[in-house]
Tab-separated table of C-alpha atoms in Angstrom:
chain	number	residue	atom	x	y	z
A	1	GLU	CA	125.023	86.186	92.412
A	2	TYR	CA	123.339	84.970	89.453
A	3	VAL	CA	120.140	83.591	90.769
A	4	GLU	CA	117.371	85.854	92.280
A	5	VAL	CA	114.312	84.788	94.213
A	6	LYS	CA	111.188	86.990	94.824
A	7	ILE	CA	108.572	85.912	97.422
A	8	GLU	CA	105.243	87.548	97.074
A	9	GLY	CA	102.241	87.243	99.330
A	10	ARG	CA	101.285	89.592	102.277
A	11	GLU	CA	105.013	90.598	102.155
A	12	ILE	CA	107.119	91.080	98.913
A	13	LEU	CA	110.848	90.517	99.298
A	14	VAL	CA	113.672	89.926	96.814
A	15	HIS	CA	116.961	88.453	97.679
A	16	ALA	CA	120.102	87.370	95.414
A	17	MET	CA	121.052	83.838	96.144
A	18	LYS	CA	124.669	82.859	97.215
A	19	TYR	CA	126.543	80.069	95.299
A	20	GLN	CA	127.471	77.197	97.565
A	21	GLY	CA	129.216	74.999	95.166
A	22	ASN	CA	128.195	71.793	93.286
A	23	CYS	CA	125.295	73.797	91.519
A	24	GLN	CA	123.651	74.756	94.842
A	25	TYR	CA	122.382	78.187	95.605
A	26	SER	CA	120.745	79.281	98.889
A	27	THR	CA	119.462	82.462	100.610
A	28	GLN	CA	117.346	82.992	103.803
A	29	TYR	CA	114.330	84.912	104.398
A	30	ASN	CA	112.664	86.124	107.622
A	31	ILE	CA	108.849	86.204	106.765
A	32	GLU	CA	106.665	87.826	109.504
A	33	SER	CA	103.173	87.055	107.924
A	34	PHE	CA	101.371	83.858	107.577
A	35	GLY	CA	99.637	82.349	104.595
A	36	GLY	CA	100.544	81.570	100.968
A	37	PHE	CA	103.411	83.073	99.009
A	38	ASP	CA	104.357	82.792	95.326
A	39	VAL	CA	108.000	82.245	94.825
A	40	TYR	CA	109.596	83.445	91.505
A	41	VAL	CA	113.165	82.227	90.629
A	42	ARG	CA	114.931	84.164	87.962
A	43	LEU	CA	118.451	83.792	86.467
A	44	LEU	CA	119.947	87.015	85.992
A	45	TYR	CA	122.300	88.698	83.342
A	46	THR	CA	125.434	86.840	83.899
A	47	ASN	CA	128.352	88.465	82.052
A	48	TYR	CA	127.795	92.193	82.261
A	49	GLN	CA	130.874	92.760	84.439
A	50	ALA	CA	133.096	91.242	81.603
A	51	MET	CA	131.309	93.148	79.039
A	52	MET	CA	130.924	96.548	80.325
A	53	GLU	CA	134.224	97.792	79.084
A	54	ILE	CA	133.876	96.051	75.628
A	55	MET	CA	133.445	98.287	72.600
A	56	ASP	CA	129.884	98.411	71.210
A	57	GLU	CA	130.922	96.610	67.935
A	58	TYR	CA	131.187	93.294	69.751
A	59	ASP	CA	127.412	93.310	70.668
A	60	THR	CA	126.917	90.181	68.400
A	61	TRP	CA	128.278	87.885	71.008
A	62	HIS	CA	126.305	89.232	73.966
A	63	THR	CA	123.336	86.920	73.368
A	64	GLU	CA	124.912	84.248	75.510
A	65	SER	CA	123.735	86.302	78.584
A	66	ILE	CA	120.313	85.767	79.892
A	67	ASP	CA	117.814	87.273	82.253
A	68	LYS	CA	114.678	85.092	82.415
A	69	GLU	CA	112.214	83.512	84.860
A	70	LEU	CA	113.153	80.044	85.603
A	71	GLY	CA	109.953	79.067	87.436
A	72	LYS	CA	107.126	79.789	89.786
A	73	PHE	CA	106.396	77.834	93.055
A	74	LYS	CA	103.972	78.043	95.975
A	75	ILE	CA	105.091	78.014	99.719
A	76	PHE	CA	103.103	78.306	102.963
A	77	CYS	CA	103.898	79.807	106.198
A	78	LEU	CA	101.809	78.436	109.046
A	79	VAL	CA	103.446	80.120	112.062
A	80	PRO	CA	101.292	82.986	113.388
A	81	PRO	CA	103.011	86.181	112.859
A	82	GLU	CA	104.204	88.367	115.855
A	83	ARG	CA	103.332	91.590	113.815
A	84	ASN	CA	100.592	91.409	111.253
A	85	ASN	CA	99.909	94.969	110.296
A	86	ILE	CA	101.648	98.218	109.345
A	87	ARG	CA	100.715	99.988	112.586
A	88	SER	CA	102.015	97.105	114.904
A	89	THR	CA	105.264	96.865	113.022
A	90	ILE	CA	106.412	100.149	114.552
A	91	ILE	CA	105.979	98.923	118.167
A	92	ASN	CA	109.335	98.604	119.897
A	93	LYS	CA	111.083	99.910	116.881
A	94	ARG	CA	113.379	102.856	116.813
A	95	PRO	CA	113.042	105.775	114.197
A	96	CYS	CA	115.142	105.062	111.192
A	97	SER	CA	118.531	106.864	111.203
A	98	ASN	CA	119.220	107.021	107.475
A	99	GLY	CA	117.486	106.705	104.074
A	100	TYR	CA	118.684	103.249	103.083
A	101	GLU	CA	117.419	100.954	105.931
A	102	PRO	CA	116.651	97.370	104.629
A	103	GLY	CA	113.108	96.408	104.583
A	104	ARG	CA	110.264	94.855	102.679
A	105	TRP	CA	106.836	95.618	101.080
A	106	LYS	CA	103.685	94.548	103.106
A	107	VAL	CA	100.172	94.413	102.189
A	108	ASP	CA	97.833	96.107	104.678
A	109	ASN	CA	94.135	96.607	103.848
A	110	PHE	CA	95.022	96.377	100.101
A	111	ASN	CA	97.612	99.201	100.527
A	112	LEU	CA	101.290	98.577	99.704
A	113	ARG	CA	103.737	100.167	102.352
A	114	TRP	CA	107.498	99.859	102.672
A	115	VAL	CA	108.358	98.664	106.098
A	116	PRO	CA	111.946	98.902	107.357
A	117	ASP	CA	112.894	95.777	109.329
A	118	GLN	CA	114.318	97.347	112.452
A	119	CYS	CA	112.854	100.911	112.446
A	120	TYR	CA	110.179	103.290	111.078
A	121	TYR	CA	109.965	106.587	109.404
A	122	PRO	CA	107.817	108.872	111.614
A	123	LEU	CA	106.759	111.202	108.750
A	124	LEU	CA	104.654	108.294	107.130
A	125	ASN	CA	102.134	108.915	109.755
A	126	TRP	CA	102.016	112.618	109.741
A	127	PRO	CA	99.096	114.590	108.502
A	128	THR	CA	99.774	116.874	105.503
A	129	GLU	CA	99.563	120.157	107.421
A	130	LYS	CA	102.246	118.901	109.874
A	131	ILE	CA	104.572	118.179	107.079
A	132	GLN	CA	104.008	121.511	105.560
A	133	LYS	CA	104.797	123.334	108.683
A	134	LYS	CA	108.359	121.622	108.736
A	135	PHE	CA	108.998	123.001	105.189
A	136	LYS	CA	107.849	126.532	105.780
A	137	ASP	CA	109.581	129.128	103.512
A	138	LYS	CA	111.893	126.448	102.130
A	139	ILE	CA	113.098	126.106	98.538
A	140	ILE	CA	113.668	122.541	97.434
A	141	LEU	CA	115.448	121.799	94.116
A	142	TYR	CA	115.505	118.449	92.487
A	143	VAL	CA	118.140	117.984	89.616
A	144	GLY	CA	118.307	114.831	87.530
A	145	ASP	CA	116.458	112.904	84.987
A	146	SER	CA	112.785	111.725	84.368
A	147	GLN	CA	113.254	109.353	87.372
A	148	MET	CA	113.939	112.272	89.577
A	149	ARG	CA	110.937	114.175	88.135
A	150	SER	CA	108.685	111.181	89.307
A	151	PHE	CA	110.168	111.636	92.792
A	152	TYR	CA	109.674	115.443	92.575
A	153	TYR	CA	105.988	115.001	91.866
A	154	ALA	CA	105.700	112.262	94.656
A	155	SER	CA	107.087	114.908	97.018
A	156	TYR	CA	104.567	117.353	95.853
A	157	SER	CA	101.836	114.941	96.399
A	158	ARG	CA	103.023	114.244	100.077
A	159	LEU	CA	103.242	117.956	100.755
A	160	THR	CA	99.926	118.879	99.514
A	161	GLY	CA	97.876	115.787	100.105
A	162	LEU	CA	96.866	115.668	96.587
A	163	PRO	CA	96.757	112.435	94.525
A	164	LEU	CA	100.053	111.434	92.509
A	165	LEU	CA	100.005	112.797	89.057
A	166	LYS	CA	100.210	110.146	86.311
A	167	HIS	CA	102.068	110.003	83.142
A	168	ILE	CA	104.129	113.223	83.622
A	169	LYS	CA	106.178	114.106	80.532
A	170	VAL	CA	107.009	117.814	81.222
A	171	GLN	CA	110.575	119.010	81.560
A	172	ASN	CA	111.719	121.806	84.021
A	173	HIS	CA	109.042	122.631	86.572
A	174	SER	CA	108.376	124.649	89.559
A	175	THR	CA	105.573	125.248	91.892
A	176	VAL	CA	104.684	127.000	95.191
A	177	ILE	CA	102.601	125.568	97.952
A	178	PRO	CA	101.166	128.836	99.128
A	179	ASN	CA	99.975	127.828	102.720
A	180	TYR	CA	103.394	127.881	104.020
A	181	ASN	CA	105.316	129.276	100.963
A	182	ILE	CA	107.136	126.132	100.124
A	183	SER	CA	108.884	126.267	96.723
A	184	LEU	CA	109.502	122.987	94.936
A	185	GLN	CA	111.593	123.106	91.656
A	186	PHE	CA	112.680	120.493	89.140
A	187	SER	CA	115.603	120.906	86.586
A	188	VAL	CA	116.485	118.409	84.067
A	189	ASP	CA	120.111	117.332	83.856
A	190	VAL	CA	120.406	113.626	83.046
A	191	SER	CA	124.131	113.440	83.709
A	192	LEU	CA	124.522	116.362	86.137
A	193	ASN	CA	126.777	118.315	83.741
A	194	LYS	CA	124.614	121.083	82.525
A	195	SER	CA	122.011	122.690	84.781
A	196	PHE	CA	123.924	121.476	87.796
A	197	THR	CA	127.040	123.195	86.590
A	198	ASN	CA	125.344	126.251	85.088
A	199	ASP	CA	122.653	126.903	87.626
A	200	VAL	CA	123.642	125.298	90.972
A	201	LEU	CA	127.429	125.403	91.113
A	202	SER	CA	127.434	128.991	89.740
A	203	GLY	CA	124.984	130.074	92.464
A	204	ASN	CA	122.287	131.185	90.100
A	205	LEU	CA	119.930	129.041	92.161
A	206	ARG	CA	120.210	129.003	95.882
A	207	PRO	CA	117.918	126.293	97.449
A	208	HIS	CA	117.638	125.321	100.988
A	209	VAL	CA	117.591	121.746	100.020
A	210	LEU	CA	119.364	120.278	97.070
A	211	ILE	CA	118.401	116.805	95.792
A	212	LEU	CA	120.695	115.241	93.111
A	213	GLY	CA	120.716	112.015	91.295
A	214	TYR	CA	121.704	110.334	88.018
A	215	GLY	CA	122.629	106.925	86.430
A	216	ASN	CA	119.961	105.861	84.250
A	217	TRP	CA	121.128	107.389	81.016
A	218	PRO	CA	124.666	106.406	81.463
A	219	ALA	CA	123.539	102.833	82.269
A	220	SER	CA	121.243	102.734	79.345
A	221	HIS	CA	122.568	101.090	76.130
A	222	CYS	CA	119.983	103.362	74.099
A	223	CYS	CA	121.101	106.586	75.690
A	224	GLY	CA	124.299	106.646	77.512
A	225	ARG	CA	126.786	103.803	76.577
A	226	TRP	CA	128.992	104.985	79.535
A	227	PRO	CA	131.558	102.293	80.377
A	228	ARG	CA	132.249	101.890	84.023
A	229	LYS	CA	135.423	103.843	84.083
A	230	LYS	CA	133.755	106.869	82.686
A	231	TYR	CA	130.983	106.689	85.278
A	232	ILE	CA	133.492	106.474	88.103
A	233	ALA	CA	135.436	109.345	86.767
A	234	HIS	CA	132.274	111.506	86.601
A	235	LEU	CA	131.486	110.347	90.212
A	236	ASP	CA	134.909	111.628	91.153
A	237	LEU	CA	134.276	115.025	89.516
A	238	LEU	CA	130.815	115.316	91.226
A	239	TYR	CA	132.485	114.361	94.540
A	240	HIS	CA	134.821	117.372	94.308
A	241	GLN	CA	132.060	119.714	92.983
A	242	ILE	CA	129.681	118.736	95.826
A	243	THR	CA	132.303	119.073	98.503
A	244	ASN	CA	133.345	122.586	97.296
A	245	TYR	CA	129.649	123.501	96.972
A	246	THR	CA	128.922	122.501	100.590
A	247	LYS	CA	131.934	124.598	101.623
A	248	TYR	CA	130.672	127.709	99.835
A	249	TYR	CA	127.072	127.058	100.791
A	250	PRO	CA	127.108	125.452	104.228
A	251	ASN	CA	123.430	126.185	104.870
A	252	THR	CA	122.238	124.183	101.945
A	253	LEU	CA	121.344	120.584	102.610
A	254	VAL	CA	122.485	118.135	99.838
A	255	PHE	CA	120.953	114.711	99.256
A	256	TRP	CA	121.833	112.012	96.845
A	257	LEU	CA	118.644	110.214	95.782
A	258	GLY	CA	119.457	106.865	94.164
A	259	LEU	CA	117.586	105.811	91.094
A	260	PRO	CA	115.168	102.911	90.960
A	261	ALA	CA	115.709	99.662	89.120
A	262	PHE	CA	114.918	99.236	85.491
A	263	PRO	CA	111.305	98.049	85.173
A	264	HIS	CA	111.956	95.546	82.465
A	265	PRO	CA	114.061	92.523	81.710
A	266	ALA	CA	117.708	92.982	80.794
A	267	ILE	CA	117.948	94.512	77.352
A	268	ASP	CA	121.524	93.978	76.682
A	269	TYR	CA	124.933	93.928	78.457
A	270	ARG	CA	124.615	97.512	79.493
A	271	ARG	CA	120.861	98.001	80.298
A	272	ASN	CA	120.177	95.478	83.152
A	273	ASN	CA	119.657	95.792	86.784
A	274	GLN	CA	123.044	94.272	87.854
A	275	ARG	CA	124.923	96.706	86.111
A	276	LEU	CA	122.584	99.502	87.505
A	277	ARG	CA	122.931	98.217	90.967
A	278	ASP	CA	126.582	98.337	90.639
A	279	MET	CA	126.535	101.954	89.429
A	280	GLU	CA	124.131	102.847	92.292
A	281	ASN	CA	126.665	101.350	94.661
A	282	LEU	CA	129.324	103.487	93.364
A	283	ALA	CA	127.178	106.482	93.672
A	284	ARG	CA	126.193	105.675	97.218
A	285	ASP	CA	129.907	105.386	98.309
A	286	MET	CA	130.654	108.815	96.662
A	287	ALA	CA	127.692	110.480	98.568
A	288	ILE	CA	128.706	109.023	101.844
A	289	ARG	CA	132.422	110.042	101.102
A	290	ALA	CA	131.171	113.583	100.301
A	291	ASN	CA	129.172	113.556	103.708
A	292	ILE	CA	125.799	114.093	102.088
A	293	LYS	CA	122.761	112.093	102.857
A	294	TYR	CA	121.794	109.028	100.492
A	295	ILE	CA	118.433	107.731	99.807
A	296	ASP	CA	118.091	104.279	98.335
A	297	ALA	CA	115.302	103.998	95.792
A	298	PHE	CA	116.756	100.804	94.141
A	299	GLN	CA	115.917	98.342	96.920
A	300	LEU	CA	112.241	99.651	97.075
A	301	SER	CA	111.724	99.273	93.433
A	302	LEU	CA	113.424	95.954	92.703
A	303	PRO	CA	110.520	93.829	94.071
A	304	MET	CA	107.956	96.134	92.085
A	305	THR	CA	109.389	96.258	88.660
A	306	HIS	CA	106.109	94.948	87.318
A	307	THR	CA	104.259	98.065	88.372
A	308	SER	CA	105.701	100.639	86.037
A	309	TYR	CA	103.030	102.238	83.907
A	310	ASP	CA	105.244	102.599	80.851
A	311	LYS	CA	108.153	100.018	81.425
A	312	ASN	CA	110.345	102.964	82.286
A	313	HIS	CA	108.984	104.956	85.103
A	314	TYR	CA	107.041	104.623	88.338
A	315	ASN	CA	104.364	106.908	89.646
A	316	ASN	CA	102.813	104.855	92.279
A	317	HIS	CA	103.467	103.504	95.777
A	318	ILE	CA	107.153	103.258	94.919
A	319	THR	CA	107.660	106.905	94.336
A	320	ASP	CA	105.266	107.762	97.288
A	321	ASN	CA	107.189	105.810	99.823
A	322	VAL	CA	110.596	106.968	98.499
A	323	ALA	CA	109.194	110.519	98.877
A	324	VAL	CA	108.197	109.733	102.461
A	325	ILE	CA	111.838	108.624	103.214
A	326	LEU	CA	113.407	111.662	101.475
A	327	LEU	CA	111.121	114.253	103.302
A	328	ASN	CA	111.696	112.269	106.524
A	329	GLU	CA	115.361	112.709	106.170
A	330	ILE	CA	115.243	116.241	105.191
A	331	VAL	CA	113.198	116.979	108.363
A	332	ARG	CA	115.594	115.112	110.405
A	333	ALA	CA	118.447	117.340	108.927
A	334	PHE	CA	116.422	120.399	109.871
A	335	GLY	CA	116.353	119.141	113.282
A	336	LYS	CA	112.699	119.070	113.501
A	337	LEU	CA	111.770	115.346	113.522
A	338	GLU	CA	109.780	113.979	116.345
A	339	GLU	CA	108.813	110.400	117.121
A	340	ILE	CA	105.247	109.417	116.692
C-alpha cells in the first residue's frame, strides 16, 4: 500500500490504494454528500519496513524512499445525498460500541465533525453540565508525551465548556473542576517507563481512570530511534504491567489512547506515518489483549495533518473530537451512557 488518496470537500477521507498488478492501484469511497471534491494523490514512504532494523550509520542510502504529492484532481458527485448534515447522520444509527469505529470528517455549517460511518457517540450532543455530572468526584490521570497533553487539555475543554487552549508547552499539570469535584491530572512520561512505573504502578497515584499512550518518541528519528523489535519488547512489558495493575486495582478503568499521525511529510526511514501506523497497530493489539479500551486518534488525524499549529501537535477539532470519543467511552465504562 504505497499510494494514498485523500478526497476533500464536504467530506474528507483518506484511503490507501491496493496494488492490482500491471502498475494499477485502486480503492473505493462511499461519498454521502454531493458537490465538488479535491482529490490528492500521494506516493508514500516505501521502504521503511526494510530499513527499520538497520543501524543508523546506513542513513546515506535512505534517500531513495519518497513521500510526496503526485497530483491534485477534481471530481464531482451529482447524486443527491441521503444524509446531508451532522444531525441527520445519527438517524437510524446505533450508539458506537468502541473508540475506534471507522468514519470521516464532515463539514457542517463551517464546523468540522468526525462522523462514524455506522454509529454515533451520544456524548457529542450533551451539554457541559450533563457531562460533568457523569464524572462527579472522579480522578482522571493522563500519562504520556506532549500529544497526550493535548488530549488532556481537550478533555478539560469538553468538561468545562471553555475554548481549547492553544500552544500549550507546560509539563506536569493538574486541575480541579469545582462544580462536581472532578480532578484532571497529566504526567509526562514519553515512553511509559518513568512516571508510570514510579507513580502509577507503585500505587502513589490512585486514579479512577488511567489513560496511557506512547509511540511518538520511539518512532521519531530525532528523539527515539527505537527499532521495531525494541518497541514490541516494551509493549510486552507494558502488557504484563497493565494486566498486573488491573488485578491489584480492579476499580480503576484503564484506557489506551493511540497517538495521532505525524503532521508533516516523512522525514526519514523512521519518522514517517507508515511506520507510526504500524506501531499504533501493535499498541492497539496489546491493549485489546490486555483487555483495556482502545481509542484510535490516528484515523482522525490522518486526513487533517495540514491543520497542526506547529507541525508537531494538534490543538483543534482533532483533539476535541478525540476527547469526545474518549469521554464517551469512559462514561460507557461507568455504566452511565444513555442514547440521545
